[in-house]
Structure formats: structure tokens, C-alpha cells
mmCIF file of C-alpha atoms in Angstrom:
data_model
loop_
_atom_site.group_PDB
_atom_site.id
_atom_site.type_symbol
_atom_site.label_atom_id
_atom_site.label_comp_id
_atom_site.label_asym_id
_atom_site.label_seq_id
_atom_site.Cartn_x
_atom_site.Cartn_y
_atom_site.Cartn_z
ATOM 1 C CA UNK A 1 -6.855 5.892 -27.272
ATOM 2 C CA UNK A 2 -9.240 3.261 -29.241
ATOM 3 C CA UNK A 3 -12.386 1.260 -27.915
ATOM 4 C CA UNK A 4 -10.531 -2.257 -27.772
ATOM 5 C CA UNK A 5 -8.424 -0.679 -25.027
ATOM 6 C CA UNK A 6 -5.694 -2.171 -27.365
ATOM 7 C CA UNK A 7 -3.247 1.568 -27.057
ATOM 8 C CA UNK A 8 -1.756 1.448 -23.552
ATOM 9 C CA UNK A 9 -2.612 3.391 -20.994
ATOM 10 C CA UNK A 10 0.236 4.389 -19.821
ATOM 11 C CA UNK A 11 2.841 4.979 -22.569
ATOM 12 C CA UNK A 12 6.915 4.752 -22.498
ATOM 13 C CA UNK A 13 6.944 8.408 -22.324
ATOM 14 C CA UNK A 14 4.158 8.661 -19.098
ATOM 15 C CA UNK A 15 6.865 5.702 -17.109
ATOM 16 C CA UNK A 16 9.958 6.783 -17.972
ATOM 17 C CA UNK A 17 9.523 10.022 -15.879
ATOM 18 C CA UNK A 18 8.187 8.279 -12.773
ATOM 19 C CA UNK A 19 11.055 5.670 -12.789
ATOM 20 C CA UNK A 20 13.485 9.067 -11.980
ATOM 21 C CA UNK A 21 11.148 10.930 -10.316
ATOM 22 C CA UNK A 22 10.382 6.990 -7.555
ATOM 23 C CA UNK A 23 14.605 6.496 -8.251
ATOM 24 C CA UNK A 24 15.906 9.346 -7.036
ATOM 25 C CA UNK A 25 13.591 10.215 -4.077
ATOM 26 C CA UNK A 26 14.402 10.479 -0.715
ATOM 27 C CA UNK A 27 13.511 7.720 1.900
ATOM 28 C CA UNK A 28 10.944 10.569 3.143
ATOM 29 C CA UNK A 29 9.533 11.636 -0.255
ATOM 30 C CA UNK A 30 9.117 7.470 -0.847
ATOM 31 C CA UNK A 31 7.460 6.958 2.934
ATOM 32 C CA UNK A 32 5.112 10.327 2.030
ATOM 33 C CA UNK A 33 4.309 9.064 -1.846
ATOM 34 C CA UNK A 34 3.759 4.899 -0.144
ATOM 35 C CA UNK A 35 0.806 7.209 2.301
ATOM 36 C CA UNK A 36 -0.738 8.559 -0.917
ATOM 37 C CA UNK A 37 -0.711 4.978 -2.381
ATOM 38 C CA UNK A 38 -2.314 3.627 0.951
ATOM 39 C CA UNK A 39 -5.518 6.173 0.804
ATOM 40 C CA UNK A 40 -6.012 6.238 -3.197
ATOM 41 C CA UNK A 41 -4.624 2.526 -4.130
ATOM 42 C CA UNK A 42 -3.967 0.769 -0.537
ATOM 43 C CA UNK A 43 -4.562 -3.179 -2.155
ATOM 44 C CA UNK A 44 -1.439 -2.373 -3.529
ATOM 45 C CA UNK A 45 1.058 -1.415 -1.017
ATOM 46 C CA UNK A 46 -0.742 -3.926 1.053
ATOM 47 C CA UNK A 47 0.551 -6.207 -1.718
ATOM 48 C CA UNK A 48 3.982 -6.015 -0.952
ATOM 49 C CA UNK A 49 3.888 -5.532 3.109
ATOM 50 C CA UNK A 50 2.540 -8.574 3.208
ATOM 51 C CA UNK A 51 5.635 -10.778 1.594
ATOM 52 C CA UNK A 52 7.560 -10.107 4.817
ATOM 53 C CA UNK A 53 4.988 -13.344 6.379
ATOM 54 C CA UNK A 54 5.967 -15.028 3.490
ATOM 55 C CA UNK A 55 8.825 -15.260 3.979
ATOM 56 C CA UNK A 56 10.525 -12.062 2.385
ATOM 57 C CA UNK A 57 13.597 -10.140 4.175
ATOM 58 C CA UNK A 58 12.967 -6.490 4.088
ATOM 59 C CA UNK A 59 15.782 -5.218 1.613
ATOM 60 C CA UNK A 60 13.742 -7.844 -1.118
ATOM 61 C CA UNK A 61 10.746 -6.028 -0.393
ATOM 62 C CA UNK A 62 12.210 -2.640 -0.369
ATOM 63 C CA UNK A 63 12.835 -3.327 -4.215
ATOM 64 C CA UNK A 64 8.573 -4.549 -4.987
ATOM 65 C CA UNK A 65 7.995 -1.530 -3.490
ATOM 66 C CA UNK A 66 9.486 0.715 -4.360
ATOM 67 C CA UNK A 67 8.300 -1.204 -8.167
ATOM 68 C CA UNK A 68 4.454 -0.456 -6.980
ATOM 69 C CA UNK A 69 5.550 3.351 -5.741
ATOM 70 C CA UNK A 70 6.769 3.719 -10.306
ATOM 71 C CA UNK A 71 3.214 1.725 -11.082
ATOM 72 C CA UNK A 72 1.651 3.574 -8.844
ATOM 73 C CA UNK A 73 2.725 7.159 -9.704
ATOM 74 C CA UNK A 74 3.122 6.381 -13.753
ATOM 75 C CA UNK A 75 -0.916 5.621 -13.201
ATOM 76 C CA UNK A 76 -1.110 9.601 -12.207
ATOM 77 C CA UNK A 77 0.967 10.371 -14.593
ATOM 78 C CA UNK A 78 -1.380 8.479 -16.847
ATOM 79 C CA UNK A 79 -3.918 11.707 -17.046
ATOM 80 C CA UNK A 80 -6.929 9.131 -16.119
ATOM 81 C CA UNK A 81 -8.344 8.364 -12.804
ATOM 82 C CA UNK A 82 -7.892 4.495 -11.517
ATOM 83 C CA UNK A 83 -11.169 3.060 -9.551
ATOM 84 C CA UNK A 84 -9.828 1.977 -6.420
ATOM 85 C CA UNK A 85 -7.861 -2.352 -7.332
ATOM 86 C CA UNK A 86 -9.488 -4.343 -4.889
ATOM 87 C CA UNK A 87 -8.014 -7.490 -3.592
ATOM 88 C CA UNK A 88 -10.816 -10.029 -5.675
ATOM 89 C CA UNK A 89 -9.258 -8.225 -9.043
ATOM 90 C CA UNK A 90 -6.103 -9.012 -7.297
ATOM 91 C CA UNK A 91 -6.205 -12.727 -7.149
ATOM 92 C CA UNK A 92 -7.902 -13.127 -10.691
ATOM 93 C CA UNK A 93 -4.609 -11.132 -11.937
ATOM 94 C CA UNK A 94 -2.659 -13.410 -9.921
ATOM 95 C CA UNK A 95 -4.661 -16.438 -11.081
ATOM 96 C CA UNK A 96 -4.588 -15.528 -14.204
ATOM 97 C CA UNK A 97 -0.706 -15.378 -14.610
ATOM 98 C CA UNK A 98 0.145 -18.362 -13.165
ATOM 99 C CA UNK A 99 -2.343 -20.041 -15.327
ATOM 100 C CA UNK A 100 -0.343 -18.406 -17.576
ATOM 101 C CA UNK A 101 3.117 -19.422 -16.397
ATOM 102 C CA UNK A 102 2.317 -23.811 -15.630
ATOM 103 C CA UNK A 103 0.217 -23.930 -18.939
ATOM 104 C CA UNK A 104 3.760 -22.796 -20.687
ATOM 105 C CA UNK A 105 5.862 -25.176 -18.370
ATOM 106 C CA UNK A 106 4.406 -27.881 -20.595
ATOM 107 C CA UNK A 107 4.768 -26.772 -23.438
ATOM 108 C CA UNK A 108 8.244 -27.435 -25.154
ATOM 109 C CA UNK A 109 10.902 -24.723 -25.534
ATOM 110 C CA UNK A 110 9.965 -23.557 -28.956
ATOM 111 C CA UNK A 111 6.280 -22.998 -28.259
ATOM 112 C CA UNK A 112 6.880 -22.069 -24.416
ATOM 113 C CA UNK A 113 8.438 -18.838 -26.065
ATOM 114 C CA UNK A 114 5.915 -17.853 -28.577
ATOM 115 C CA UNK A 115 3.403 -18.877 -25.526
ATOM 116 C CA UNK A 116 5.062 -15.482 -23.808
ATOM 117 C CA UNK A 117 5.325 -13.595 -27.032
ATOM 118 C CA UNK A 118 1.546 -13.910 -27.672
ATOM 119 C CA UNK A 119 0.455 -13.661 -23.335
ATOM 120 C CA UNK A 120 3.074 -9.936 -23.811
ATOM 121 C CA UNK A 121 1.980 -9.288 -26.973
ATOM 122 C CA UNK A 122 -2.404 -9.280 -26.006
ATOM 123 C CA UNK A 123 -1.216 -7.300 -22.373
ATOM 124 C CA UNK A 124 -3.144 -4.106 -22.993
ATOM 125 C CA UNK A 125 0.228 -2.168 -20.443
ATOM 126 C CA UNK A 126 3.041 -3.411 -22.376
ATOM 127 C CA UNK A 127 5.444 -1.022 -21.597
ATOM 128 C CA UNK A 128 4.854 -1.813 -17.581
ATOM 129 C CA UNK A 129 4.910 -5.413 -17.816
ATOM 130 C CA UNK A 130 8.112 -5.042 -19.915
ATOM 131 C CA UNK A 131 9.607 -2.049 -17.089
ATOM 132 C CA UNK A 132 9.112 -4.370 -14.143
ATOM 133 C CA UNK A 133 10.689 -7.564 -15.799
ATOM 134 C CA UNK A 134 13.487 -6.428 -16.814
ATOM 135 C CA UNK A 135 13.282 -4.748 -13.668
ATOM 136 C CA UNK A 136 12.624 -8.043 -12.096
ATOM 137 C CA UNK A 137 14.934 -10.272 -13.737
ATOM 138 C CA UNK A 138 17.916 -7.467 -13.229
ATOM 139 C CA UNK A 139 16.921 -7.533 -9.954
ATOM 140 C CA UNK A 140 16.667 -11.634 -9.026
ATOM 141 C CA UNK A 141 20.638 -11.614 -10.899
ATOM 142 C CA UNK A 142 21.974 -9.366 -8.131
ATOM 143 C CA UNK A 143 20.465 -11.228 -4.901
ATOM 144 C CA UNK A 144 21.353 -14.181 -3.113
ATOM 145 C CA UNK A 145 18.212 -16.826 -4.398
ATOM 146 C CA UNK A 146 15.428 -16.875 -1.713
ATOM 147 C CA UNK A 147 12.708 -19.953 -2.720
ATOM 148 C CA UNK A 148 10.678 -16.803 -1.729
ATOM 149 C CA UNK A 149 11.366 -14.649 -4.542
ATOM 150 C CA UNK A 150 8.618 -16.394 -6.165
ATOM 151 C CA UNK A 151 6.130 -14.849 -3.839
ATOM 152 C CA UNK A 152 7.900 -11.284 -4.569
ATOM 153 C CA UNK A 153 7.175 -11.899 -8.977
ATOM 154 C CA UNK A 154 4.333 -12.899 -8.597
ATOM 155 C CA UNK A 155 3.321 -9.491 -6.521
ATOM 156 C CA UNK A 156 5.355 -7.874 -9.507
ATOM 157 C CA UNK A 157 3.564 -8.973 -12.172
ATOM 158 C CA UNK A 158 -0.027 -8.753 -9.946
ATOM 159 C CA UNK A 159 0.321 -5.089 -9.545
ATOM 160 C CA UNK A 160 0.584 -4.447 -13.774
ATOM 161 C CA UNK A 161 -1.855 -6.860 -14.387
ATOM 162 C CA UNK A 162 -4.465 -5.427 -11.825
ATOM 163 C CA UNK A 163 -2.643 -1.735 -13.494
ATOM 164 C CA UNK A 164 -3.187 -3.461 -16.976
ATOM 165 C CA UNK A 165 -6.327 -4.587 -16.350
ATOM 166 C CA UNK A 166 -8.809 -2.216 -13.963
ATOM 167 C CA UNK A 167 -11.112 -0.403 -16.897
ATOM 168 C CA UNK A 168 -10.103 3.316 -16.229
ATOM 169 C CA UNK A 169 -12.487 6.291 -16.846
ATOM 170 C CA UNK A 170 -10.483 9.160 -18.534
#
């Protein structure tokens, strides 16, 4: 990996295995993994659980929690030591993402697509970002839309960005 971090820390291969592993887990195994998240990255878990207060249903929260478990499993399998992601870091990443989206909304369609392409191109964890975007898009197409869905999407993108931008040591 380069010192500038242009290489993703979580490769496509490092993501495939956690996706398969988490999606095939029993409820008991998912609870055990969530307990481990609580011990090691409790703010990531909290950012999912707080969705209930924003009006997100239990069923929809389960989708977000599964995404978070996959992200956490991918972090574990990366072989890197991840620092505790703080609440401040979560707020910073959320503001950064919302800023990028708002900026895009003010642009004409062609420029908006180019801005989004640049956002993705500059993203340190392209595979993780792509996975979460695709899963979230597919999920939104299956669900009856509700106003609270935007909070869930923001939380999912927040997870990715916290993982992507937090400095790690090998």
C-alpha cells in the first residue's frame, strides 16, 4: 500500500468473505458479533441503534445492522488495527457526506454525475463504498419508502466514511 493511502485497506476479496459469512450467520452468531462490535467499536453500533429514535422500523434497522456487521467483519479481516471510531469522527464524516450530496443537488444533471464520479474516485475505500451503495439501492427498491429511510442511508454512508477516513496502523 502507498503511504498516501490510495490503496483501499479493504479489497474486494477482503469484502466478499465477510459478506458471505455475515449473511449466512444465525441470529445467535450475529448477536455475538454485535457484542464484539459493542466492545471494540461501540459508536458504530450506536449509530445503528439510534435509528429507532429517528422513526426507523426494527425491520429496516436489521438491514443497517447487517451492513454494519459486514463492515466490521471486513475491518477484522483486513489484518489492520483500527482505532476506536469516535462520535466526533462520525459527525465529521456525516457532515462531509451531506455536504457532498447537497453540493451535487445544486448542479445540473451532467455535472452532478461527474461530481459523484469524482467523489467515488477520490474515496479511499471504493469497494466498501460501492458495496454499501449497491446494497442500499437494492434495499430501497424492495422497501415501501418512508421519510425515515434517509436517516438509514446517511447512517450507512457514515459507517463507510468513518471506516474509510480513520487512520489505521498495520
